[in-house]
Amino acid sequence: MPRLRIDSEEVTLNYRDEGSGREAVVLLHGFPFTSDLWDAQIAALSDRYRTITPDLRGFGLSDLSPRGYSIARLADDVEELLLALDIDRAVVVGLSMGGYVAFEFYRRHPNRVSALVLADTRPDSDTDEVRANRVATAERVRREGSRSLVDELVPKLLAPRTRTHQPQVESALRRMMESTHPDAIVAALSAMADRDDSRPLLANISVPVLAIAGAEDGLTPPDEMREWARSIPGAKIACIERAGHVSNLENPSVFNALVGDFLANMESAS
Ligand code: MLT
């Protein structure tokens, strides 16, 4: 598996780089998952696009280096990855925390983005209540380990129907979450709590955008998504039935069709 070494930081990041095509697509996973989240999207997209799926710092097989861990640092890791792979511009797809990184990546490196897909995410920074919950969760994970987060989070992540009809989806999520080191969970919770508000950015986004929400996503509900996505000029908005917060995993055929059509339209317009 390819690895990128960021020498200035003494960190090695893991990523997959599959397929080829005129466009490169970089998919950024949510918290606390790994690049395995995107297996179904790699299968669907890599016959037409160069499809790159990093393990964000601290997740999967990527090193942690908790010093200076921030959403901005994760966005700059994506920039270093594109530089190393000699990719000028890419379609950036981010789910939830991956969406926070995608917003930040656009803010810092707008010329490197040819389009954005923002799934089950939000542009707002945390409220004080959410921040306080993150501190309490971090303390618990430090004390009791990653597993203590899993049972609490899984019911919030998945639509009830996913849990009853697709037990393999829940097992895959649990595997990713349980494999994540507590230090990475703690670092990412603090990074998310400190992230900037991306709402002022929305009206200035000048690349094609597709915003997606699972119809049963209780963490980033579709009504909220419609509200913020309307502030992005020309954004396409889609809601995926039979899906909660992890819509790409819960209903991959619809997710892949939406992203595939969006990319095909974008290519034919350019
Ligand atoms: C995620 O799925 O990445 C998380 O729900 C993001 C968050 O905790 O804000």
Short mmCIF file of C-alpha atoms and ligand atoms in Angstrom, two decimals:
data_model
loop_
_atom_site.label_atom_id
_atom_site.label_comp_id
_atom_site.label_asym_id
_atom_site.label_seq_id
_atom_site.Cartn_x
_atom_site.Cartn_y
_atom_site.Cartn_z
CA MET A 1 0.00 0.00 0.00
CA PRO A 2 1.45 3.43 -0.87
CA ARG A 3 2.61 5.63 1.99
CA LEU A 4 3.50 9.30 2.05
CA ARG A 5 6.18 10.51 4.40
CA ILE A 6 5.91 14.09 5.60
CA ASP A 7 9.49 14.51 6.77
CA SER A 8 9.10 17.91 8.38
CA GLU A 9 6.57 16.32 10.71
CA GLU A 10 8.13 12.83 10.93
CA VAL A 11 4.77 11.41 10.03
CA THR A 12 3.83 8.73 7.53
CA LEU A 13 0.38 8.81 6.00
CA ASN A 14 -1.28 5.87 4.31
CA TYR A 15 -3.44 6.18 1.22
CA ARG A 16 -4.82 4.19 -1.69
CA ASP A 17 -4.50 5.48 -5.24
CA GLU A 18 -6.64 3.51 -7.68
CA GLY A 19 -7.84 3.91 -11.24
CA SER A 20 -7.11 6.65 -13.72
CA GLY A 21 -8.96 9.33 -15.67
CA ARG A 22 -9.04 13.03 -16.46
CA GLU A 23 -10.27 13.92 -12.97
CA ALA A 24 -8.78 12.92 -9.64
CA VAL A 25 -11.22 12.34 -6.78
CA VAL A 26 -10.01 12.48 -3.16
CA LEU A 27 -12.35 10.99 -0.57
CA LEU A 28 -11.99 12.05 3.08
CA HIS A 29 -13.50 9.80 5.71
CA GLY A 30 -15.45 10.75 8.83
CA PHE A 31 -14.71 10.27 12.54
CA PRO A 32 -13.55 7.83 13.82
CA PHE A 33 -13.30 5.79 10.64
CA THR A 34 -10.62 4.91 8.10
CA SER A 35 -10.28 4.95 4.32
CA ASP A 36 -12.07 1.56 4.30
CA LEU A 37 -15.23 3.66 4.55
CA TRP A 38 -14.88 4.28 0.81
CA ASP A 39 -14.51 0.71 -0.50
CA ALA A 40 -17.81 0.82 -2.42
CA GLN A 41 -16.96 4.24 -3.88
CA ILE A 42 -13.50 3.09 -5.01
CA ALA A 43 -15.17 0.15 -6.78
CA ALA A 44 -17.71 2.44 -8.48
CA LEU A 45 -15.47 5.38 -9.40
CA SER A 46 -12.02 4.01 -10.16
CA ASP A 47 -12.87 2.78 -13.65
CA ARG A 48 -13.36 6.43 -14.73
CA TYR A 49 -11.43 8.49 -12.20
CA ARG A 50 -8.16 8.46 -10.31
CA THR A 51 -9.56 7.71 -6.87
CA ILE A 52 -7.46 8.57 -3.81
CA THR A 53 -8.45 7.63 -0.29
CA PRO A 54 -6.11 8.72 2.52
CA ASP A 55 -6.28 7.49 6.08
CA LEU A 56 -6.40 10.87 7.81
CA ARG A 57 -3.61 11.46 10.33
CA GLY A 58 -4.00 9.06 13.28
CA PHE A 59 -6.59 6.84 11.57
CA GLY A 60 -6.18 3.52 9.81
CA LEU A 61 -2.50 2.97 9.04
CA SER A 62 -1.48 6.64 9.23
CA ASP A 63 0.73 7.90 12.06
CA LEU A 64 -0.75 10.19 14.67
CA SER A 65 1.69 12.89 15.83
CA PRO A 66 -0.79 14.56 18.21
CA ARG A 67 1.31 17.78 18.41
CA GLY A 68 -0.40 20.48 16.33
CA TYR A 69 -3.27 18.18 15.35
CA SER A 70 -6.02 20.33 13.83
CA ILE A 71 -8.54 20.33 10.99
CA ALA A 72 -6.19 22.78 9.22
CA ARG A 73 -3.32 20.29 9.61
CA LEU A 74 -5.49 17.52 8.12
CA ALA A 75 -6.31 19.83 5.18
CA ASP A 76 -2.61 20.58 4.66
CA ASP A 77 -1.89 16.83 4.71
CA VAL A 78 -4.28 16.51 1.73
CA GLU A 79 -2.37 19.32 -0.01
CA GLU A 80 0.94 17.51 0.59
CA LEU A 81 -0.58 14.31 -0.77
CA LEU A 82 -1.74 16.04 -3.98
CA LEU A 83 1.69 17.62 -4.39
CA ALA A 84 3.42 14.27 -3.92
CA LEU A 85 1.08 12.64 -6.46
CA ASP A 86 1.58 15.49 -8.94
CA ILE A 87 -2.14 16.33 -9.00
CA ASP A 88 -2.98 20.00 -9.63
CA ARG A 89 -6.70 19.92 -8.87
CA ALA A 90 -9.07 17.30 -7.52
CA VAL A 91 -12.71 16.73 -6.72
CA VAL A 92 -12.79 16.62 -2.92
CA VAL A 93 -15.43 14.42 -1.30
CA GLY A 94 -15.79 14.68 2.47
CA LEU A 95 -18.15 12.86 4.80
CA SER A 96 -18.86 14.46 8.18
CA MET A 97 -15.41 15.19 9.71
CA GLY A 98 -14.08 14.67 6.18
CA GLY A 99 -16.45 17.46 5.18
CA TYR A 100 -14.93 19.76 7.83
CA VAL A 101 -11.53 18.99 6.27
CA ALA A 102 -12.95 19.60 2.77
CA PHE A 103 -14.28 23.06 3.77
CA GLU A 104 -10.90 23.90 5.32
CA PHE A 105 -9.04 22.56 2.29
CA TYR A 106 -11.14 24.81 0.04
CA ARG A 107 -10.48 27.81 2.31
CA ARG A 108 -6.71 27.22 2.28
CA HIS A 109 -6.18 25.84 -1.24
CA PRO A 110 -9.13 26.90 -3.44
CA ASN A 111 -7.12 26.54 -6.65
CA ARG A 112 -6.61 22.88 -5.97
CA VAL A 113 -10.33 22.06 -5.88
CA SER A 114 -12.29 21.32 -9.05
CA ALA A 115 -15.52 20.39 -7.22
CA LEU A 116 -16.78 19.51 -3.74
CA VAL A 117 -19.06 16.72 -2.55
CA LEU A 118 -20.14 17.45 1.03
CA ALA A 119 -21.89 14.49 2.61
CA ASP A 120 -23.54 14.29 6.04
CA THR A 121 -21.59 17.27 7.29
CA ARG A 122 -22.08 20.89 8.32
CA PRO A 123 -20.16 24.15 7.85
CA ASP A 124 -20.84 25.51 11.37
CA SER A 125 -18.30 25.27 14.15
CA ASP A 126 -19.31 23.53 17.39
CA THR A 127 -21.72 25.04 19.89
CA ASP A 128 -20.52 25.30 23.50
CA GLU A 129 -22.67 22.30 24.37
CA VAL A 130 -21.12 20.12 21.65
CA ARG A 131 -17.64 21.25 22.72
CA ALA A 132 -18.37 20.28 26.33
CA ASN A 133 -19.61 16.87 25.18
CA ARG A 134 -16.42 16.36 23.20
CA VAL A 135 -14.31 17.11 26.29
CA ALA A 136 -16.33 14.60 28.34
CA THR A 137 -16.08 11.97 25.58
CA ALA A 138 -12.31 12.49 25.30
CA GLU A 139 -11.91 12.01 29.04
CA ARG A 140 -13.92 8.78 28.90
CA VAL A 141 -11.98 7.43 25.90
CA ARG A 142 -8.69 8.23 27.65
CA ARG A 143 -9.91 6.32 30.71
CA GLU A 144 -11.79 3.42 29.11
CA GLY A 145 -10.46 3.12 25.55
CA SER A 146 -11.93 3.43 22.04
CA ARG A 147 -14.59 0.79 22.64
CA SER A 148 -16.36 3.03 25.10
CA LEU A 149 -17.24 5.34 22.22
CA VAL A 150 -18.43 2.67 19.83
CA ASP A 151 -21.62 1.50 21.56
CA GLU A 152 -22.69 5.07 22.22
CA LEU A 153 -22.03 6.26 18.68
CA VAL A 154 -23.28 3.40 16.47
CA PRO A 155 -27.04 3.95 17.09
CA LYS A 156 -26.58 7.65 16.29
CA LEU A 157 -24.68 6.94 13.08
CA LEU A 158 -26.94 4.42 11.39
CA ALA A 159 -30.58 4.48 10.31
CA PRO A 160 -32.60 1.90 12.32
CA ARG A 161 -33.27 -0.05 9.11
CA THR A 162 -29.55 -0.30 8.37
CA ARG A 163 -29.05 -1.92 11.77
CA THR A 164 -31.80 -4.48 11.25
CA HIS A 165 -31.34 -5.23 7.53
CA GLN A 166 -27.61 -4.69 6.95
CA PRO A 167 -25.69 -6.07 9.94
CA GLN A 168 -22.53 -6.15 7.80
CA VAL A 169 -22.58 -2.33 7.64
CA GLU A 170 -22.64 -2.09 11.42
CA SER A 171 -19.82 -4.66 11.70
CA ALA A 172 -17.69 -2.73 9.21
CA LEU A 173 -18.24 0.49 11.15
CA ARG A 174 -17.43 -1.15 14.45
CA ARG A 175 -14.23 -2.64 13.01
CA MET A 176 -13.03 0.77 11.83
CA MET A 177 -13.95 2.48 15.08
CA GLU A 178 -12.47 -0.15 17.38
CA SER A 179 -9.22 -0.16 15.41
CA THR A 180 -8.75 3.57 16.07
CA HIS A 181 -6.24 4.37 18.81
CA PRO A 182 -7.69 6.34 21.76
CA ASP A 183 -5.03 9.05 21.26
CA ALA A 184 -6.31 9.65 17.72
CA ILE A 185 -9.89 9.87 18.95
CA VAL A 186 -8.88 12.39 21.62
CA ALA A 187 -6.84 14.46 19.14
CA ALA A 188 -9.64 14.51 16.54
CA LEU A 189 -12.29 15.44 19.13
CA SER A 190 -10.21 18.42 20.18
CA ALA A 191 -9.51 19.38 16.52
CA MET A 192 -13.23 19.27 15.68
CA ALA A 193 -14.07 21.36 18.77
CA ASP A 194 -11.56 24.01 17.67
CA ARG A 195 -12.51 24.12 13.98
CA ASP A 196 -13.37 27.38 12.27
CA ASP A 197 -16.86 28.35 11.20
CA SER A 198 -17.08 27.72 7.44
CA ARG A 199 -20.45 29.47 6.97
CA PRO A 200 -18.79 32.74 5.81
CA LEU A 201 -17.13 30.69 3.05
CA LEU A 202 -20.32 29.31 1.52
CA ALA A 203 -21.35 32.25 -0.66
CA ASN A 204 -17.82 32.44 -2.08
CA ILE A 205 -17.51 28.83 -3.21
CA SER A 206 -17.11 29.00 -6.97
CA VAL A 207 -16.70 25.33 -7.92
CA PRO A 208 -19.54 22.86 -8.53
CA VAL A 209 -20.90 21.47 -5.25
CA LEU A 210 -23.04 18.46 -4.45
CA ALA A 211 -24.43 18.35 -0.90
CA ILE A 212 -25.79 15.02 0.31
CA ALA A 213 -27.60 13.95 3.46
CA GLY A 214 -29.05 10.65 4.57
CA ALA A 215 -32.82 11.09 5.04
CA GLU A 216 -32.51 9.64 8.56
CA ASP A 217 -29.31 11.40 9.56
CA GLY A 218 -29.95 12.66 13.09
CA LEU A 219 -26.45 14.13 13.51
CA THR A 220 -26.45 16.35 10.42
CA PRO A 221 -30.14 16.33 9.46
CA PRO A 222 -31.27 16.88 5.84
CA ASP A 223 -33.29 20.01 6.70
CA GLU A 224 -30.15 21.65 8.11
CA MET A 225 -28.18 20.55 5.06
CA ARG A 226 -30.74 22.09 2.68
CA GLU A 227 -30.52 25.32 4.65
CA TRP A 228 -26.73 25.77 4.45
CA ALA A 229 -26.32 24.27 0.98
CA ARG A 230 -28.71 26.89 -0.44
CA SER A 231 -26.08 29.52 0.44
CA ILE A 232 -23.60 27.96 -2.01
CA PRO A 233 -24.17 29.35 -5.51
CA GLY A 234 -25.56 26.63 -7.80
CA ALA A 235 -25.12 23.79 -5.28
CA LYS A 236 -26.96 20.57 -6.06
CA ILE A 237 -28.77 19.10 -3.08
CA ALA A 238 -29.65 15.44 -2.63
CA CYS A 239 -31.23 13.39 0.10
CA ILE A 240 -30.65 9.61 0.27
CA GLU A 241 -33.51 7.45 1.51
CA ARG A 242 -32.82 4.49 3.78
CA ALA A 243 -29.63 6.08 5.12
CA GLY A 244 -28.49 7.80 8.29
CA HIS A 245 -25.21 9.64 8.93
CA VAL A 246 -23.01 7.23 6.94
CA SER A 247 -25.00 7.46 3.73
CA ASN A 248 -22.22 6.20 1.43
CA LEU A 249 -22.05 2.94 3.38
CA GLU A 250 -25.76 2.53 4.12
CA ASN A 251 -27.03 3.12 0.60
CA PRO A 252 -23.96 2.93 -1.66
CA SER A 253 -25.82 2.42 -4.94
CA VAL A 254 -27.71 5.71 -4.60
CA PHE A 255 -24.66 7.55 -3.22
CA ASN A 256 -22.49 6.28 -6.10
CA ALA A 257 -25.11 7.16 -8.71
CA LEU A 258 -25.41 10.72 -7.34
CA VAL A 259 -21.66 11.25 -7.31
CA GLY A 260 -21.23 9.53 -10.70
CA ASP A 261 -23.87 11.77 -12.34
CA PHE A 262 -22.44 14.87 -10.69
CA LEU A 263 -18.95 14.09 -11.98
CA ALA A 264 -20.21 13.22 -15.47
CA ASN A 265 -22.16 16.53 -15.67
CA MET A 266 -19.16 18.41 -14.45
CA GLU A 267 -16.92 16.80 -17.09
CA SER A 268 -19.39 17.46 -19.91
CA ALA A 269 -19.69 21.12 -18.82
CA SER A 270 -15.91 21.68 -18.85
C1 MLT B 1 -18.25 12.18 11.90
O1 MLT B 1 -19.00 11.27 11.48
O2 MLT B 1 -17.19 12.47 11.31
C2 MLT B 1 -18.65 12.90 13.17
O3 MLT B 1 -20.03 12.76 13.39
C3 MLT B 1 -18.27 14.35 13.13
C4 MLT B 1 -18.52 15.05 14.43
O4 MLT B 1 -18.41 14.44 15.51
O5 MLT B 1 -18.81 16.26 14.39
#
